[in-house]
mmCIF file of C-alpha atoms in Angstrom:
data_model
loop_
_atom_site.group_PDB
_atom_site.id
_atom_site.type_symbol
_atom_site.label_atom_id
_atom_site.label_comp_id
_atom_site.label_asym_id
_atom_site.label_seq_id
_atom_site.Cartn_x
_atom_site.Cartn_y
_atom_site.Cartn_z
ATOM 1 C CA MET A 88 1.117 -14.856 -20.533
ATOM 2 C CA THR A 89 4.742 -15.384 -21.497
ATOM 3 C CA GLN A 90 7.178 -16.826 -19.000
ATOM 4 C CA LEU A 91 8.975 -13.476 -18.657
ATOM 5 C CA SER A 92 5.797 -11.538 -17.895
ATOM 6 C CA GLN A 93 4.649 -14.374 -15.610
ATOM 7 C CA GLN A 94 7.829 -13.946 -13.555
ATOM 8 C CA TRP A 95 7.344 -10.189 -13.209
ATOM 9 C CA LEU A 96 3.570 -9.841 -13.058
ATOM 10 C CA SER A 97 2.578 -12.792 -10.912
ATOM 11 C CA PHE A 98 2.365 -12.988 -7.153
ATOM 12 C CA SER A 99 2.235 -16.787 -7.020
ATOM 13 C CA ALA A 100 5.870 -16.833 -5.857
ATOM 14 C CA PRO A 101 6.682 -13.254 -4.824
ATOM 15 C CA GLY A 102 10.315 -12.283 -4.806
ATOM 16 C CA TRP A 103 12.837 -9.703 -5.901
ATOM 17 C CA ARG A 104 11.112 -9.009 -9.248
ATOM 18 C CA GLN A 105 7.918 -7.906 -7.525
ATOM 19 C CA LEU A 106 9.950 -5.845 -5.051
ATOM 20 C CA LEU A 107 11.646 -4.081 -7.979
ATOM 21 C CA LEU A 108 8.270 -3.556 -9.652
ATOM 22 C CA PHE A 109 6.936 -1.986 -6.451
ATOM 23 C CA LYS A 110 9.946 0.336 -6.161
ATOM 24 C CA ALA A 111 9.716 1.270 -9.855
ATOM 25 C CA GLY A 112 6.056 2.235 -9.437
ATOM 26 C CA TRP A 113 6.802 4.163 -6.238
ATOM 27 C CA LEU A 114 9.685 6.080 -7.825
ATOM 28 C CA ALA A 115 7.740 6.772 -11.002
ATOM 29 C CA LEU A 116 4.773 8.208 -9.090
ATOM 30 C CA VAL A 117 6.989 10.324 -6.830
ATOM 31 C CA LEU A 118 9.381 11.593 -9.519
ATOM 32 C CA GLN A 119 7.196 11.824 -12.627
ATOM 33 C CA PRO A 120 3.523 11.497 -11.668
ATOM 34 C CA VAL A 121 2.267 13.142 -14.860
ATOM 35 C CA TYR A 122 3.977 10.570 -17.058
ATOM 36 C CA SER A 123 3.638 7.483 -14.873
ATOM 37 C CA ALA A 124 0.126 7.699 -13.412
ATOM 38 C CA ALA A 125 -1.632 6.096 -16.388
ATOM 39 C CA VAL A 126 0.799 3.160 -16.547
ATOM 40 C CA VAL A 127 0.612 2.546 -12.792
ATOM 41 C CA ALA A 128 -3.200 2.828 -12.874
ATOM 42 C CA LEU A 129 -3.446 0.276 -15.701
ATOM 43 C CA LEU A 130 -1.112 -2.142 -13.925
ATOM 44 C CA LEU A 131 -3.055 -1.653 -10.705
ATOM 45 C CA VAL A 132 -6.371 -2.439 -12.409
ATOM 46 C CA TRP A 133 -4.828 -5.502 -14.058
ATOM 47 C CA PHE A 134 -3.456 -6.775 -10.742
ATOM 48 C CA ILE A 135 -6.722 -6.088 -8.877
ATOM 49 C CA TRP A 136 -8.627 -8.042 -11.511
ATOM 50 C CA GLN A 137 -6.455 -11.095 -10.734
ATOM 51 C CA LEU A 138 -6.992 -11.008 -6.964
ATOM 52 C CA LYS A 139 -9.325 -13.307 -5.065
ATOM 53 C CA PRO A 140 -12.344 -11.519 -3.536
ATOM 54 C CA GLN A 141 -10.919 -11.604 0.009
ATOM 55 C CA GLN A 142 -7.591 -10.241 -1.236
ATOM 56 C CA ARG A 143 -9.399 -7.475 -3.084
ATOM 57 C CA GLN A 144 -11.388 -6.556 0.034
ATOM 58 C CA ALA A 145 -8.255 -6.529 2.203
ATOM 59 C CA MET A 146 -6.454 -4.386 -0.350
ATOM 60 C CA PHE A 147 -9.306 -1.869 -0.612
ATOM 61 C CA THR A 148 -9.550 -1.754 3.194
ATOM 62 C CA LEU A 149 -5.876 -0.791 3.485
ATOM 63 C CA TRP A 150 -6.160 1.627 0.554
ATOM 64 C CA GLY A 151 -9.095 3.433 2.168
ATOM 65 C CA SER A 152 -7.543 3.349 5.647
ATOM 66 C CA GLY A 153 -4.284 4.763 4.292
ATOM 67 C CA LEU A 154 -6.079 7.577 2.495
ATOM 68 C CA LEU A 155 -8.012 8.360 5.667
ATOM 69 C CA LEU A 156 -4.786 8.417 7.703
ATOM 70 C CA ASP A 157 -3.076 10.668 5.166
ATOM 71 C CA THR A 158 -6.077 13.000 5.061
ATOM 72 C CA VAL A 159 -5.927 13.415 8.853
ATOM 73 C CA LEU A 160 -2.142 13.888 8.843
ATOM 74 C CA TYR A 161 -2.364 16.328 5.929
ATOM 75 C CA ALA A 162 -5.070 18.343 7.711
ATOM 76 C CA SER A 163 -2.886 18.420 10.841
ATOM 77 C CA GLY A 164 -0.029 19.981 8.853
ATOM 78 C CA LEU A 165 2.393 17.073 9.208
ATOM 79 C CA PHE A 166 3.034 17.253 5.480
ATOM 80 C CA GLN A 167 1.962 19.542 2.651
ATOM 81 C CA PHE A 168 1.310 19.267 -1.058
ATOM 82 C CA ASP A 169 0.724 21.836 -3.755
ATOM 83 C CA THR A 170 -2.941 20.720 -3.897
ATOM 84 C CA VAL A 171 -6.057 21.331 -1.812
ATOM 85 C CA TRP A 172 -6.365 17.640 -0.887
ATOM 86 C CA LEU A 173 -4.116 14.645 -1.426
ATOM 87 C CA PRO A 174 -2.667 14.686 -4.961
ATOM 88 C CA TYR A 175 -3.800 12.119 -7.537
ATOM 89 C CA TRP A 176 -0.413 10.419 -7.556
ATOM 90 C CA LEU A 177 -0.664 9.750 -3.809
ATOM 91 C CA LEU A 178 -4.114 8.213 -4.298
ATOM 92 C CA LEU A 179 -2.553 5.841 -6.835
ATOM 93 C CA LEU A 180 0.463 5.262 -4.626
ATOM 94 C CA TRP A 181 -1.810 4.100 -1.829
ATOM 95 C CA GLY A 182 -3.394 1.574 -4.174
ATOM 96 C CA TRP A 183 0.039 0.481 -5.381
ATOM 97 C CA PHE A 184 1.361 0.102 -1.832
ATOM 98 C CA SER A 185 -1.803 -1.684 -0.666
ATOM 99 C CA LEU A 186 -1.472 -4.245 -3.442
ATOM 100 C CA PHE A 187 2.192 -4.910 -2.786
ATOM 101 C CA TRP A 188 1.718 -4.914 0.988
ATOM 102 C CA LEU A 189 -0.886 -7.635 0.662
ATOM 103 C CA MET A 190 0.832 -9.713 -1.996
ATOM 104 C CA LEU A 191 4.491 -9.252 -1.053
ATOM 105 C CA PHE A 192 5.452 -7.575 2.216
ATOM 106 C CA SER A 193 2.709 -9.102 4.357
ATOM 107 C CA ARG A 194 3.742 -12.582 3.203
ATOM 108 C CA TRP A 195 7.357 -11.914 4.156
ATOM 109 C CA LEU A 196 6.562 -10.400 7.556
ATOM 110 C CA GLN A 197 4.751 -13.136 9.456
ATOM 111 C CA SER A 198 5.330 -11.829 12.986
ATOM 112 C CA PRO A 199 3.268 -8.894 14.320
ATOM 113 C CA VAL A 200 6.529 -7.514 15.730
ATOM 114 C CA LEU A 201 8.052 -7.449 12.233
ATOM 115 C CA VAL A 202 4.901 -5.833 10.838
ATOM 116 C CA ALA A 203 5.070 -3.113 13.513
ATOM 117 C CA LEU A 204 8.798 -2.554 12.918
ATOM 118 C CA PHE A 205 8.210 -2.320 9.179
ATOM 119 C CA GLY A 206 5.581 0.355 9.841
ATOM 120 C CA LEU A 207 7.672 2.191 12.446
ATOM 121 C CA VAL A 208 10.636 2.498 10.088
ATOM 122 C CA GLY A 209 9.291 2.085 6.556
ATOM 123 C CA GLY A 210 6.305 4.419 6.767
ATOM 124 C CA PRO A 211 8.128 7.576 7.875
ATOM 125 C CA LEU A 212 11.109 6.800 5.632
ATOM 126 C CA ALA A 213 8.842 6.525 2.587
ATOM 127 C CA TYR A 214 7.402 9.991 3.239
ATOM 128 C CA TRP A 215 10.799 11.454 4.040
ATOM 129 C CA GLY A 216 12.238 9.943 0.846
ATOM 130 C CA GLY A 217 9.263 11.143 -1.163
ATOM 131 C CA ALA A 218 9.707 14.669 0.176
ATOM 132 C CA GLN A 219 13.409 14.612 -0.729
ATOM 133 C CA LEU A 220 12.695 13.475 -4.293
ATOM 134 C CA SER A 221 9.475 15.332 -5.063
ATOM 135 C CA THR A 222 8.935 19.016 -5.642
ATOM 136 C CA ASN A 223 5.252 18.596 -4.701
ATOM 137 C CA MET A 224 5.629 17.460 -1.086
ATOM 138 C CA LEU A 225 6.966 19.023 2.092
ATOM 139 C CA ILE A 226 7.164 17.334 5.483
ATOM 140 C CA LEU A 227 7.279 18.974 8.890
ATOM 141 C CA ASP A 228 10.860 19.413 10.075
ATOM 142 C CA GLY A 229 11.889 17.957 13.392
ATOM 143 C CA ALA A 230 11.034 15.086 15.658
ATOM 144 C CA GLU A 231 7.270 15.691 15.585
ATOM 145 C CA PHE A 232 7.025 14.210 12.085
ATOM 146 C CA TRP A 233 8.808 11.006 13.120
ATOM 147 C CA LEU A 234 7.012 10.743 16.480
ATOM 148 C CA VAL A 235 3.610 10.880 14.789
ATOM 149 C CA MET A 236 4.312 8.951 11.580
ATOM 150 C CA ALA A 237 6.119 5.959 13.114
ATOM 151 C CA PRO A 238 3.358 4.792 15.488
ATOM 152 C CA ALA A 239 0.645 5.756 12.987
ATOM 153 C CA TRP A 240 2.194 3.519 10.351
ATOM 154 C CA ALA A 241 2.860 0.676 12.778
ATOM 155 C CA ALA A 242 -0.793 0.792 13.842
ATOM 156 C CA LEU A 243 -1.984 1.004 10.226
ATOM 157 C CA LEU A 244 -0.048 -2.082 9.155
ATOM 158 C CA LEU A 245 -1.092 -4.056 12.231
ATOM 159 C CA TRP A 246 -4.693 -3.052 11.453
ATOM 160 C CA SER A 247 -4.177 -4.194 7.879
ATOM 161 C CA ARG A 248 -2.907 -7.572 9.072
ATOM 162 C CA GLN A 249 -6.069 -7.960 11.177
ATOM 163 C CA THR A 250 -8.338 -7.035 8.280
ATOM 164 C CA GLU A 251 -6.554 -9.560 6.040
ATOM 165 C CA ALA A 252 -7.376 -12.273 8.576
ATOM 166 C CA TRP A 253 -10.930 -11.002 8.986
ATOM 167 C CA TRP A 254 -11.662 -10.949 5.239
ATOM 168 C CA HIS A 255 -10.121 -14.392 4.836
ATOM 169 C CA SER A 256 -12.302 -15.741 7.645
ATOM 170 C CA TYR A 257 -15.406 -14.022 6.249
ATOM 171 C CA TYR A 258 -14.990 -15.459 2.762
ATOM 172 C CA THR A 259 -14.148 -18.898 4.139
ATOM 173 C CA LYS A 260 -17.406 -18.874 6.142
ATOM 174 C CA MET A 261 -19.330 -17.646 3.091
ATOM 175 C CA GLN A 262 -17.878 -20.446 0.996
ATOM 176 C CA ARG A 263 -18.772 -23.052 3.613
ATOM 177 C CA SER A 264 -22.333 -21.774 3.900
ATOM 178 C CA ARG A 265 -22.757 -21.966 0.106
ATOM 179 C CA THR A 266 -21.571 -25.562 0.019
ATOM 180 C CA HIS A 267 -23.966 -26.526 2.846
ATOM 181 C CA VAL A 268 -26.943 -24.839 1.160
ATOM 182 C CA HIS A 269 -26.438 -26.616 -2.168
#
């Protein structure tokens, strides 16, 4: 890997480059999902391949939990798409967010209070921004959207933080038991 690609495509020292990469993927999927989905999917697979097993498990846990949350919120009418279920670009976006949450945002936000605040503000704003930019998504007007999304996202990210710790602990115990057996 060249030094330039190492700076952009490595999470060993996450910083502004990875933040820009996250935002570029988010914008591409929201604005031009037809043209960007394949590129984001390939990058996502490449990044997942580089993760440690416990990181991969934590990422897939958040990805699945986020899709479950969105399915419930979609069924409740909080937001709408021009599809029967969640659109393919949102499925990818959940993977993209889950990766960057684990490798970037979660590292920056060490306090549970900061994690909750990030969810309270960032979650609803991401959907609101997506609805403003996309022709495929509508959100419920009024306070109900914000009153449901903010605590849902705070809880989701706090849950994700707990699962990160759980998977780390699980794999650490597994590693110890393997070294004691051999």
